Amino acid sequence: MLRGPQGTLWGRNATGGVISWITRRPTSDFEGRLTASYGTWDDVKVQDILSGPLTKGLRARVAASFNRRGGTTDNLFAAGRDEYGDIQENTVLRATVEADVSPSFLVTANVHYGRYLAQSPPRGFFGALDATGARCPVDRIFAGECQGGPGAGNFRNPDPNPHEAYSELGSAEIDNKNWGGWLRGEWDMGDGWSLLSLTSHDEVRRIQNIDVDGSGTPGQHVQFFIEHKQTTQELRAAYSSDKFDGTIGAYYYKDDRIFTVTIPTLRIGSYAERDGESYAVFGQGTYAITPAINLTAGLRYTKDDIQYPNIAFGQNGRPREDFATPVFRTSRSTRGSKLTWRAAADWHFDPDHMVFGSISTGYKSAAVNSALPTSNAAVTTTEPENLTAYELGLKGSFGAPSGLRYSITAFHNDYKNIQVGATSSSATVIVTQLLNIDSAKISGFEAELSATPIRGLSLDLGLGYLDGEYSAPATLRIGNVPLDGKRPVLMPQFTISGAVRYEHDLGGSAIYVGADGRWQDQVFFGPDNLPTESQDAYALFNARIGWKLADDSLSVEAYVKNLTDKEYFAHIVDNGALGTVNVTWGQPRTFGVQLTKRF
């Protein structure tokens, strides 16, 4: 994981950072792994991986996984208290082939496919109005003492909890399919030079039904559909020597999307087409001034062209389909370009310790609100988001006997025109919003410590602190709530995480036990910081115990997640004038066993 803007080397600009997943390469020797587990709600997972040579100079790796699980929640609306929120099929297939075309030219090809067929997680219901239609205090809302508005049938749920829900949808279906592939060519030209070409194409089709009001009376449910195709091409030339490592390259990105949102009970819907292209050239180099001091500098120029040739709103919308006679039809386009840069330095003042710092800029292209706009004026366009990030840190290790390793980083992020999403509502319909907030400043630090004080025992500890707020004129509001001074979304002030694991050698095999946990401070789910859209501080703990052979060829373990069965909210939406507060609960306590065989 890399913090802050990473656009100079990692594809399209990302203002928040990058999590890089590197696929395991096919191996020259045959190997494999089979993992199977069974847990709460008949949760069955199977994963199989095979890797090895096909012929001389040709290797392959194939991975497949399957998951099925019963419903996690009783649907009290349906006769017979039907289970709700199951996973019928979660299948993933990947195949990678690697070929030594010549001693200096390597080609790797990958194809992948996924299918996810399930029900949407049920939404918990809290009424927000008293019997007179007035707004209830927050403590009464979350005590289940209040009711919804007329649009929710004045429904009240006296005992909201993650194990029970209400939905008139017999099946809140999710049906996701994705497939694609990539082709990578690497040419070692000698004398420190290399070339790389990476071409990829992916397609996604997603349909999802959500019971929006979550009440015990037939009300609103929303159906989303998206069809997304994207193609990328990247070319890189790299040079490496004793004192210098550098890369220059060019990048192209194209996507085409169709997106529909429908509310069948209100007989309304929206349709949108999006065509986007992005071009970039970039370069970054690191120079060793001395064996202990390195300087890094990078530049990236990005140009975006995004077209929405068709945005429509009308009656009787259907997934995938445009309207024959829409209420209104419009179009939008955004174009932008930006030069971003990065400067960094690191100093290994000791073989086992280093200090580092960086200043970098990031850019997020403009966006258009095309999800269920009820009027032409609701099709708003944001300005691009810009970020300047500063980072200073220290990390290293002390070696035996403690095995202590540490990393301490302080940072400050300065956002301009930060983009946020929100919802508002009338008495009958929820409306999405997309807007810019003038600026936001976020500062903080992260500290990570790990140690192996005695043989077989490993300890990990993480601490985090974040402080930040939005800055906006008093006229910038969501509903009637000004955004100036509000805390950014999903940003806890303090976090603490830790893990402990002990392994005891039995001679030819070993047993182990482990536990981990994370505590986080209060967070808000919306930029307006409503008290009904917040999650108080809470902690989650997991534990496991297992046995394995000394060569790791066979292992068996039992695990429990959310050990204390903590009830918490993963997301909350206050629907305002509808008089409802809908929540998505976090996963309750789950148990399971897992068997792994390596060969």
Coordinates of C-alpha atoms in Angstrom, one line a residue:
M1 CA 0.0 0.0 0.0
L2 CA 1.3 3.4 -1.0
R3 CA -0.1 6.5 0.7
G4 CA -1.0 9.7 -1.2
P5 CA -0.9 10.5 -4.9
Q6 CA 0.9 7.9 -7.0
G7 CA 0.0 9.0 -10.5
T8 CA 3.6 9.4 -11.8
L9 CA 4.0 5.6 -12.1
W10 CA 0.8 3.9 -11.2
G11 CA -1.6 4.6 -14.0
R12 CA -4.5 7.0 -13.7
N13 CA -4.1 9.6 -11.0
A14 CA -5.4 8.5 -7.6
T15 CA -5.5 11.2 -4.9
G16 CA -5.9 8.8 -2.0
G17 CA -3.1 6.3 -2.6
V18 CA -2.6 2.9 -4.3
I19 CA -3.0 -0.7 -3.1
S20 CA -1.0 -2.8 -5.6
W21 CA -2.0 -6.4 -6.1
I22 CA 0.7 -8.4 -7.8
T23 CA -0.4 -11.7 -9.3
R24 CA 1.8 -14.7 -8.5
R25 CA 3.8 -15.8 -11.6
P26 CA 3.7 -19.3 -12.9
T27 CA 6.5 -21.5 -11.4
S28 CA 9.2 -23.6 -13.1
D29 CA 8.4 -26.5 -10.7
F30 CA 5.0 -28.1 -10.3
E31 CA 3.1 -27.0 -7.2
G32 CA -0.5 -26.6 -6.0
R33 CA -2.8 -25.7 -3.1
L34 CA -6.3 -26.8 -2.2
T35 CA -8.2 -24.9 0.5
A36 CA -11.6 -25.7 1.8
S37 CA -13.6 -24.1 4.6
Y38 CA -17.0 -24.4 6.2
G39 CA -18.6 -21.8 8.5
T40 CA -21.7 -20.2 9.9
W41 CA -24.8 -20.1 7.7
D42 CA -23.5 -23.1 5.7
D43 CA -20.7 -20.9 4.3
V44 CA -18.7 -23.1 1.9
K45 CA -15.5 -21.9 0.3
V46 CA -13.2 -23.9 -2.0
Q47 CA -10.0 -22.6 -3.7
D48 CA -7.7 -24.6 -6.0
I49 CA -4.4 -23.4 -7.4
L50 CA -2.1 -25.3 -9.9
S51 CA 1.2 -24.0 -11.2
G52 CA 4.1 -25.4 -13.2
P53 CA 5.8 -26.0 -16.6
L54 CA 3.9 -27.0 -19.7
T55 CA 6.9 -27.4 -22.0
K56 CA 10.4 -25.9 -22.0
G57 CA 10.1 -22.2 -21.7
L58 CA 6.4 -22.3 -21.2
R59 CA 4.7 -22.1 -17.7
A60 CA 1.1 -21.7 -16.5
R61 CA -0.8 -21.0 -13.4
V62 CA -4.5 -21.6 -12.9
A63 CA -6.6 -20.6 -9.9
A64 CA -10.3 -21.2 -9.2
S65 CA -12.5 -20.4 -6.2
F66 CA -16.1 -21.0 -5.3
N67 CA -18.2 -19.7 -2.4
R68 CA -21.8 -20.3 -1.4
R69 CA -23.6 -19.2 1.8
G70 CA -27.1 -19.2 3.2
G71 CA -29.0 -16.2 4.3
T72 CA -27.8 -14.3 7.3
T73 CA -31.0 -12.5 8.2
D74 CA -34.6 -13.5 8.8
N75 CA -37.0 -11.5 6.5
L76 CA -40.0 -10.9 8.8
F77 CA -42.0 -9.4 6.0
A78 CA -42.2 -12.7 4.1
A79 CA -44.4 -15.6 5.2
G80 CA -42.4 -18.3 6.9
R81 CA -39.6 -15.9 8.0
D82 CA -37.5 -16.5 4.9
E83 CA -33.7 -16.2 5.1
Y84 CA -32.4 -13.1 3.4
G85 CA -29.0 -12.1 2.1
D86 CA -27.6 -15.4 0.8
I87 CA -24.8 -16.0 -1.7
Q88 CA -25.9 -18.5 -4.4
E89 CA -22.7 -18.4 -6.4
N90 CA -19.4 -16.6 -6.2
T91 CA -17.1 -18.1 -8.8
V92 CA -13.7 -16.8 -9.8
L93 CA -11.4 -18.3 -12.5
R94 CA -7.9 -17.1 -13.5
A95 CA -5.4 -18.5 -15.9
T96 CA -1.9 -17.1 -16.6
V97 CA 0.6 -18.3 -19.2
E98 CA 4.2 -17.2 -19.3
A99 CA 6.5 -17.8 -22.3
D100 CA 10.2 -17.3 -22.8
V101 CA 10.1 -16.1 -26.4
S102 CA 13.9 -15.6 -26.2
P103 CA 16.5 -15.2 -23.4
S104 CA 15.7 -11.4 -23.4
F105 CA 12.0 -11.4 -24.2
L106 CA 9.2 -12.6 -21.9
V107 CA 5.5 -12.6 -22.7
T108 CA 2.8 -13.2 -20.1
A109 CA -0.9 -13.5 -20.9
N110 CA -3.9 -13.7 -18.5
V111 CA -7.6 -14.3 -18.8
H112 CA -10.1 -14.1 -15.9
Y113 CA -13.8 -14.5 -15.2
G114 CA -16.1 -13.9 -12.3
R115 CA -19.7 -14.5 -11.4
Y116 CA -21.5 -13.2 -8.3
L117 CA -25.1 -14.2 -7.8
A118 CA -26.6 -13.3 -4.5
Q119 CA -29.0 -11.1 -2.6
S120 CA -28.3 -7.5 -1.5
P121 CA -27.5 -7.2 2.2
P122 CA -30.8 -6.4 4.0
R123 CA -31.2 -2.8 5.2
G124 CA -32.2 -2.2 8.7
F125 CA -35.1 0.2 9.4
F126 CA -35.3 3.0 12.0
G127 CA -38.3 5.4 11.9
A128 CA -37.5 9.0 12.4
L129 CA -40.9 10.6 13.1
D130 CA -43.3 10.6 16.1
A131 CA -47.0 10.0 15.8
T132 CA -47.6 13.7 15.0
G133 CA -45.1 13.6 12.1
A134 CA -42.5 15.7 13.9
R135 CA -38.8 14.7 13.9
C136 CA -37.7 12.4 16.8
P137 CA -34.6 12.9 18.9
V138 CA -31.7 10.8 17.9
D139 CA -31.7 8.6 21.0
R140 CA -35.4 7.7 20.4
I141 CA -34.7 7.0 16.7
F142 CA -32.1 4.4 17.5
A143 CA -34.1 2.9 20.3
G144 CA -36.8 1.9 17.8
E145 CA -39.4 4.2 19.3
C146 CA -40.3 6.2 16.2
Q147 CA -42.0 5.5 12.9
G148 CA -41.5 6.2 9.2
G149 CA -43.4 8.7 7.1
P150 CA -46.4 8.1 4.9
G151 CA -44.1 6.9 2.1
A152 CA -43.0 4.0 4.4
G153 CA -46.6 3.3 5.6
N154 CA -45.9 4.9 9.0
F155 CA -44.1 1.7 9.8
R156 CA -42.2 1.2 13.1
N157 CA -39.7 -1.6 13.9
P158 CA -39.6 -2.0 17.7
D159 CA -36.5 -4.2 17.7
P160 CA -34.0 -3.3 15.0
N161 CA -31.1 -5.8 14.9
P162 CA -28.8 -7.3 12.3
H163 CA -30.5 -10.7 12.5
E164 CA -33.9 -9.5 11.3
A165 CA -35.1 -7.3 8.5
Y166 CA -38.3 -6.4 6.6
S167 CA -38.4 -6.5 2.8
E168 CA -41.3 -7.0 0.3
L169 CA -38.7 -8.2 -2.2
G170 CA -38.7 -12.0 -2.2
S171 CA -35.2 -11.8 -3.7
A172 CA -33.1 -8.6 -3.7
E173 CA -31.1 -10.0 -6.6
I174 CA -27.4 -9.1 -7.3
D175 CA -26.1 -10.6 -10.6
N176 CA -22.5 -9.5 -11.4
K177 CA -20.4 -10.9 -14.3
N178 CA -16.9 -9.8 -15.2
W179 CA -14.4 -11.1 -17.7
G180 CA -11.2 -9.8 -19.4
G181 CA -7.6 -10.4 -19.9
W182 CA -4.2 -8.7 -20.3
L183 CA -1.0 -9.2 -22.3
R184 CA 2.4 -8.2 -21.0
G185 CA 5.6 -8.1 -22.9
E186 CA 9.0 -7.4 -21.3
W187 CA 12.2 -6.9 -23.3
D188 CA 15.6 -6.7 -21.7
M189 CA 17.7 -4.7 -24.2
G190 CA 20.9 -4.9 -22.1
D191 CA 23.2 -2.1 -20.8
G192 CA 20.5 -1.4 -18.1
W193 CA 17.7 -0.7 -20.6
S194 CA 14.3 -2.5 -20.7
L195 CA 10.9 -2.1 -22.4
L196 CA 7.5 -3.0 -21.2
S197 CA 4.1 -3.1 -22.9
L198 CA 0.9 -3.9 -21.0
T199 CA -2.5 -4.2 -22.8
S200 CA -5.7 -5.0 -20.9
H201 CA -9.4 -5.2 -21.5
D202 CA -12.2 -5.8 -19.0
E203 CA -16.0 -5.9 -19.1
V204 CA -18.5 -5.8 -16.3
R205 CA -22.2 -6.3 -16.2
R206 CA -24.0 -5.7 -12.9
I207 CA -27.6 -5.7 -11.9
Q208 CA -28.7 -5.1 -8.3
N209 CA -32.0 -4.7 -6.5
I210 CA -32.2 -2.9 -3.2
D211 CA -35.2 -2.4 -0.9
V212 CA -34.5 1.3 -0.2
D213 CA -37.0 1.9 2.7
G214 CA -36.6 -1.4 4.4
S215 CA -40.0 -1.1 6.0
G216 CA -42.7 -3.7 6.7
T217 CA -45.0 -2.2 4.1
P218 CA -44.5 -2.3 0.3
G219 CA -42.6 0.8 -0.6
Q220 CA -39.6 1.9 -2.7
H221 CA -37.1 -0.5 -4.1
V222 CA -34.4 0.5 -6.6
Q223 CA -32.8 -1.5 -9.4
F224 CA -29.4 -0.6 -10.7
F225 CA -27.8 -1.8 -14.0
I226 CA -24.3 -1.0 -15.3
E227 CA -22.5 -2.3 -18.4
H228 CA -18.8 -1.2 -18.4
K229 CA -16.1 -1.9 -20.9
Q230 CA -12.6 -0.6 -20.5
T231 CA -9.3 -0.9 -22.4
T232 CA -5.9 0.3 -21.3
Q233 CA -2.5 0.4 -23.0
E234 CA 0.8 1.3 -21.3
L235 CA 4.3 1.5 -22.7
R236 CA 7.4 2.0 -20.5
A237 CA 11.1 2.3 -21.0
A238 CA 13.3 1.9 -17.9
Y239 CA 17.0 2.4 -17.2
S240 CA 18.9 1.1 -14.2
S241 CA 22.5 1.7 -13.2
D242 CA 24.5 1.8 -10.0
K243 CA 23.4 5.4 -9.2
F244 CA 20.2 5.9 -11.2
D245 CA 16.9 4.1 -11.8
G246 CA 14.4 5.8 -14.1
T247 CA 11.2 5.1 -16.1
I248 CA 9.4 7.1 -18.8
G249 CA 6.2 6.0 -20.4
A250 CA 2.8 6.7 -22.0
Y251 CA -0.6 5.6 -21.0
Y252 CA -4.1 5.4 -22.7
Y253 CA -7.4 4.6 -21.1
K254 CA -10.8 4.2 -22.7
D255 CA -14.1 3.2 -21.2
D256 CA -17.7 2.9 -22.3
R257 CA -20.6 2.6 -19.9
I258 CA -24.4 2.3 -19.8
F259 CA -26.0 3.0 -16.4
T260 CA -29.7 2.8 -15.5
V261 CA -31.5 3.4 -12.2
T262 CA -35.2 2.5 -11.9
I263 CA -37.8 2.7 -9.1
P264 CA -40.6 0.3 -10.2
T265 CA -43.0 1.3 -7.5
L266 CA -42.9 5.0 -8.6
R267 CA -42.6 4.0 -12.3
I268 CA -39.6 6.2 -12.9
G269 CA -36.1 5.7 -14.0
S270 CA -32.9 7.2 -15.6
Y271 CA -30.6 6.2 -18.4
A272 CA -27.1 7.4 -19.1
E273 CA -24.3 6.7 -21.6
R274 CA -20.7 7.6 -20.8
D275 CA -17.7 7.5 -23.1
G276 CA -14.3 8.4 -21.5
E277 CA -10.8 8.7 -22.7
S278 CA -7.6 9.6 -20.8
Y279 CA -4.1 10.1 -22.1
A280 CA -0.9 10.6 -20.1
V281 CA 2.9 10.7 -20.4
F282 CA 5.0 10.3 -17.3
G283 CA 8.5 9.9 -16.0
Q284 CA 10.2 9.3 -12.7
G285 CA 13.8 8.8 -11.6
T286 CA 15.7 8.0 -8.5
Y287 CA 19.3 9.2 -8.1
A288 CA 21.7 8.0 -5.4
I289 CA 23.7 11.0 -4.3
T290 CA 25.6 8.8 -1.9
P291 CA 25.2 5.1 -1.1
A292 CA 22.9 6.3 1.8
I293 CA 20.9 9.2 0.2
N294 CA 18.5 8.9 -2.7
L295 CA 16.5 11.7 -4.4
T296 CA 13.4 11.0 -6.5
A297 CA 11.5 13.2 -8.9
G298 CA 8.6 12.5 -11.2
L299 CA 6.2 14.3 -13.6
R300 CA 2.9 13.2 -15.2
Y301 CA 0.8 15.1 -17.7
T302 CA -2.8 13.8 -18.0
K303 CA -5.6 14.8 -20.4
D304 CA -9.2 13.6 -19.9
D305 CA -12.1 13.8 -22.3
I306 CA -15.4 12.5 -20.9
Q307 CA -18.7 12.6 -22.8
Y308 CA -22.2 11.9 -21.7
P309 CA -24.0 11.9 -25.0
N310 CA -27.3 10.7 -23.6
I311 CA -28.8 11.3 -20.2
A312 CA -32.5 10.7 -19.9
F313 CA -35.2 10.6 -17.2
G314 CA -38.7 9.2 -17.7
Q315 CA -41.5 6.9 -16.8
N316 CA -41.5 3.1 -16.7
G317 CA -37.7 2.8 -16.9
R318 CA -36.2 -0.6 -17.5
P319 CA -32.7 -1.9 -16.9
R320 CA -30.4 -1.5 -20.0
E321 CA -33.1 0.3 -21.9
D322 CA -33.4 3.9 -23.1
F323 CA -36.7 5.7 -23.1
A324 CA -39.0 6.1 -26.1
T325 CA -40.6 9.2 -24.7
P326 CA -38.5 10.6 -21.8
V327 CA -39.6 13.4 -19.5
F328 CA -36.3 15.1 -20.4
R329 CA -33.1 14.2 -22.3
T330 CA -29.8 16.0 -22.1
S331 CA -26.0 15.6 -22.6
R332 CA -22.9 16.7 -20.8
S333 CA -19.2 16.7 -21.5
T334 CA -16.1 17.5 -19.4
R335 CA -12.5 18.0 -20.6
G336 CA -9.5 18.7 -18.4
S337 CA -5.7 18.3 -18.2
K338 CA -3.2 18.5 -15.4
L339 CA 0.5 18.4 -14.8
T340 CA 1.2 16.6 -11.5
W341 CA 4.6 16.0 -9.9
R342 CA 6.3 14.2 -7.1
A343 CA 9.6 14.9 -5.2
A344 CA 11.0 12.6 -2.5
A345 CA 14.1 11.8 -0.6
D346 CA 15.3 9.0 1.7
W347 CA 18.4 8.8 3.9
H348 CA 19.7 5.5 5.3
F349 CA 21.6 7.1 8.2
D350 CA 22.2 3.5 9.5
P351 CA 22.1 0.2 7.7
D352 CA 18.9 -0.7 9.5
H353 CA 17.2 2.7 9.8
M354 CA 16.1 5.3 7.3
V355 CA 14.2 8.7 7.2
F356 CA 12.1 9.6 4.2
G357 CA 10.0 12.5 3.0
S358 CA 7.9 13.5 0.0
I359 CA 5.8 16.2 -1.6
S360 CA 3.4 15.0 -4.3
T361 CA 0.3 16.3 -6.2
G362 CA -2.7 14.4 -7.4
Y363 CA -5.7 15.0 -9.7
K364 CA -9.1 13.4 -10.1
S365 CA -11.1 14.3 -13.2
A366 CA -14.4 16.0 -13.3
A367 CA -17.6 13.9 -12.7
V368 CA -21.2 14.2 -13.7
N369 CA -24.2 13.3 -11.6
S370 CA -26.3 11.1 -13.9
A371 CA -27.9 8.7 -11.3
L372 CA -31.7 9.4 -11.3
P373 CA -31.7 13.1 -12.0
T374 CA -35.3 14.2 -11.8
S375 CA -34.6 17.4 -13.8
N376 CA -32.1 18.8 -16.2
A377 CA -30.8 21.1 -13.4
A378 CA -30.0 18.0 -11.3
V379 CA -27.5 16.8 -13.9
T380 CA -24.6 18.6 -12.2
T381 CA -21.0 18.6 -13.2
T382 CA -18.1 18.9 -10.6
E383 CA -14.8 20.6 -11.0
P384 CA -11.6 18.4 -11.0
E385 CA -10.3 17.5 -7.6
N386 CA -6.7 18.5 -6.8
L387 CA -4.4 17.4 -3.9
T388 CA -1.0 18.4 -2.5
A389 CA 0.3 15.8 0.0
Y390 CA 3.3 16.1 2.3
E391 CA 4.8 13.1 4.1
L392 CA 7.7 12.6 6.6
G393 CA 8.6 9.3 8.1
L394 CA 11.1 7.1 9.9
K395 CA 11.4 3.3 9.7
G396 CA 13.8 0.5 10.5
S397 CA 14.5 -2.6 12.6
F398 CA 16.7 -3.6 15.5
G399 CA 17.3 -7.2 14.7
A400 CA 17.9 -10.0 17.2
P401 CA 16.9 -10.7 19.9
S402 CA 13.8 -8.6 19.8
G403 CA 13.2 -8.6 16.1
L404 CA 11.6 -5.2 16.5
R405 CA 10.6 -3.4 13.4
Y406 CA 8.9 0.1 13.3
S407 CA 7.5 2.6 10.9
I408 CA 6.3 6.1 11.9
T409 CA 4.8 8.5 9.3
A410 CA 3.4 12.0 9.6
F411 CA 1.4 13.5 6.8
H412 CA -0.7 16.5 5.7
N413 CA -3.1 16.5 2.7
D414 CA -4.4 19.7 1.2
Y415 CA -7.4 19.2 -1.1
K416 CA -8.9 21.7 -3.5
N417 CA -12.4 21.2 -4.9
I418 CA -12.8 17.9 -3.1
Q419 CA -15.6 15.8 -4.6
V420 CA -18.3 14.3 -2.4
G421 CA -21.5 12.4 -2.9
A422 CA -24.6 12.8 -0.8
T423 CA -28.4 12.1 -0.8
S424 CA -31.4 14.3 -0.2
S425 CA -35.1 13.5 -0.4
S426 CA -38.6 14.8 -0.8
A427 CA -41.6 13.1 0.8
T428 CA -41.6 10.5 -1.9
V429 CA -38.2 10.0 -3.5
I430 CA -34.5 9.9 -2.6
V431 CA -32.3 12.1 -4.8
T432 CA -28.5 11.7 -5.3
Q433 CA -26.1 14.7 -5.2
L434 CA -22.6 15.1 -6.4
L435 CA -20.8 18.3 -5.5
N436 CA -17.4 20.1 -4.8
I437 CA -16.4 21.3 -1.4
D438 CA -14.0 24.3 -1.7
S439 CA -11.2 22.6 0.2
A440 CA -10.3 20.1 2.9
K441 CA -7.2 19.7 5.0
I442 CA -6.3 16.4 6.6
S443 CA -3.3 15.8 8.9
G444 CA -2.2 12.8 11.0
F445 CA 0.3 10.1 11.7
E446 CA 0.5 6.4 11.6
A447 CA 2.8 4.2 13.7
E448 CA 3.4 0.4 13.1
L449 CA 5.4 -1.8 15.4
S450 CA 6.2 -5.5 15.2
A451 CA 8.4 -7.8 17.3
T452 CA 9.3 -11.4 17.9
P453 CA 10.4 -11.3 21.5
I454 CA 10.7 -15.1 21.9
R455 CA 10.8 -18.0 19.5
G456 CA 7.4 -18.6 18.1
L457 CA 5.7 -15.4 19.4
S458 CA 5.0 -12.5 17.1
L459 CA 3.4 -9.2 18.1
D460 CA 2.0 -6.4 15.9
L461 CA 0.7 -3.0 16.9
G462 CA -0.7 -0.1 14.9
L463 CA -1.7 3.4 16.0
G464 CA -3.3 6.1 13.8
Y465 CA -4.5 9.7 14.3
L466 CA -6.4 11.9 11.8
D467 CA -7.6 15.5 12.1
G468 CA -9.3 17.3 9.3
E469 CA -12.3 19.4 8.2
Y470 CA -14.0 20.8 5.1
S471 CA -13.8 24.5 4.3
A472 CA -16.8 25.9 2.3
P473 CA -18.9 29.1 2.1
A474 CA -22.0 29.2 4.3
T475 CA -24.2 28.8 1.2
L476 CA -22.8 25.4 0.4
R477 CA -25.3 23.0 2.0
I478 CA -26.9 19.6 1.8
G479 CA -30.5 20.1 2.7
N480 CA -30.2 22.9 5.2
V481 CA -26.9 21.8 6.8
P482 CA -23.8 23.9 6.0
L483 CA -20.7 21.9 5.2
D484 CA -18.1 24.3 6.5
G485 CA -16.1 22.8 9.4
K486 CA -17.5 19.3 9.0
R487 CA -15.4 16.2 9.3
P488 CA -14.5 14.3 6.2
V489 CA -16.5 11.1 5.5
L490 CA -15.3 7.8 7.1
M491 CA -12.4 9.4 8.9
P492 CA -11.9 8.3 12.5
Q493 CA -9.8 10.5 14.8
F494 CA -8.0 7.6 16.4
T495 CA -7.5 4.0 15.4
I496 CA -5.7 1.1 17.3
S497 CA -5.0 -2.3 15.8
G498 CA -3.0 -5.3 17.0
A499 CA -2.3 -8.9 16.5
V500 CA -0.6 -11.7 18.4
R501 CA 0.4 -15.2 17.3
Y502 CA 2.2 -18.0 19.1
E503 CA 3.4 -21.2 17.4
H504 CA 4.7 -24.2 19.4
D505 CA 6.9 -26.8 17.7
L506 CA 5.9 -30.4 18.2
G507 CA 8.6 -31.9 16.2
G508 CA 7.5 -32.5 12.6
S509 CA 4.4 -30.4 13.2
A510 CA 3.3 -27.4 15.2
I511 CA 0.2 -25.9 16.8
Y512 CA -0.6 -22.2 16.8
V513 CA -3.0 -19.7 18.2
G514 CA -3.6 -16.2 17.2
A515 CA -5.9 -13.2 17.7
D516 CA -6.2 -9.8 16.2
G517 CA -8.4 -6.7 16.8
R518 CA -9.1 -3.2 15.7
W519 CA -10.6 -0.2 17.5
Q520 CA -11.7 2.9 15.7
D521 CA -13.2 6.2 16.8
Q522 CA -16.5 7.7 15.6
V523 CA -17.0 8.2 11.9
F524 CA -19.6 10.0 9.8
F525 CA -21.1 8.4 6.7
G526 CA -22.1 11.7 5.0
P527 CA -20.3 15.0 4.5
D528 CA -23.1 16.9 6.4
N529 CA -22.1 15.0 9.6
L530 CA -25.7 14.2 10.6
P531 CA -25.9 12.5 14.1
T532 CA -28.1 9.9 12.5
E533 CA -25.4 9.1 9.9
S534 CA -22.6 8.2 12.3
Q535 CA -21.1 5.2 13.9
D536 CA -19.8 5.5 17.5
A537 CA -16.4 4.1 18.4
Y538 CA -16.2 0.3 18.5
A539 CA -13.8 -2.6 18.4
L540 CA -13.8 -5.9 16.5
F541 CA -11.8 -9.0 17.5
N542 CA -10.9 -12.3 15.6
A543 CA -9.2 -15.4 16.8
R544 CA -7.9 -18.7 15.4
I545 CA -6.3 -22.0 16.5
G546 CA -4.6 -24.5 14.2
W547 CA -2.2 -27.3 13.5
K548 CA 0.2 -27.7 10.6
L549 CA 3.0 -29.9 9.4
A550 CA 6.5 -28.5 9.6
D551 CA 6.8 -28.1 5.8
D552 CA 3.4 -26.4 5.6
S553 CA 2.1 -29.1 3.3
L554 CA -1.0 -29.6 5.5
S555 CA -2.8 -27.4 8.0
V556 CA -6.2 -27.4 9.8
E557 CA -7.5 -24.4 11.7
A558 CA -10.7 -23.2 13.4
Y559 CA -11.5 -19.5 13.4
V560 CA -14.1 -17.0 14.8
K561 CA -14.6 -13.5 13.4
N562 CA -16.2 -10.7 15.4
L563 CA -15.5 -12.7 18.5
T564 CA -17.7 -10.5 20.8
D565 CA -20.6 -10.4 18.3
K566 CA -20.4 -6.6 18.2
E567 CA -23.4 -4.9 16.5
Y568 CA -22.2 -2.0 14.4
F569 CA -23.2 -0.1 11.3
A570 CA -21.2 -0.4 8.0
H571 CA -23.3 2.4 6.4
I572 CA -26.2 4.6 7.3
V573 CA -28.5 6.8 5.1
D574 CA -30.9 9.3 6.7
N575 CA -33.7 9.8 4.1
G576 CA -34.8 13.1 5.6
A577 CA -38.3 14.0 4.5
L578 CA -39.2 10.3 4.0
G579 CA -38.9 9.9 7.8
T580 CA -36.6 6.9 7.7
V581 CA -33.1 6.0 8.6
N582 CA -31.7 2.9 6.8
V583 CA -28.7 1.0 8.0
T584 CA -26.4 -1.7 6.7
W585 CA -25.2 -3.8 9.6
G586 CA -21.7 -5.1 9.9
Q587 CA -21.2 -8.9 9.8
P588 CA -22.1 -10.6 13.1
R589 CA -20.1 -13.3 14.8
T590 CA -19.1 -16.2 12.5
F591 CA -17.4 -19.5 13.1
G592 CA -15.6 -21.9 10.8
V593 CA -13.0 -24.5 10.1
Q594 CA -10.4 -24.5 7.2
L595 CA -8.3 -27.2 5.7
T596 CA -5.3 -26.4 3.4
K597 CA -3.3 -29.0 1.4
R598 CA -0.1 -27.9 -0.5
F599 CA 1.7 -30.2 -2.9

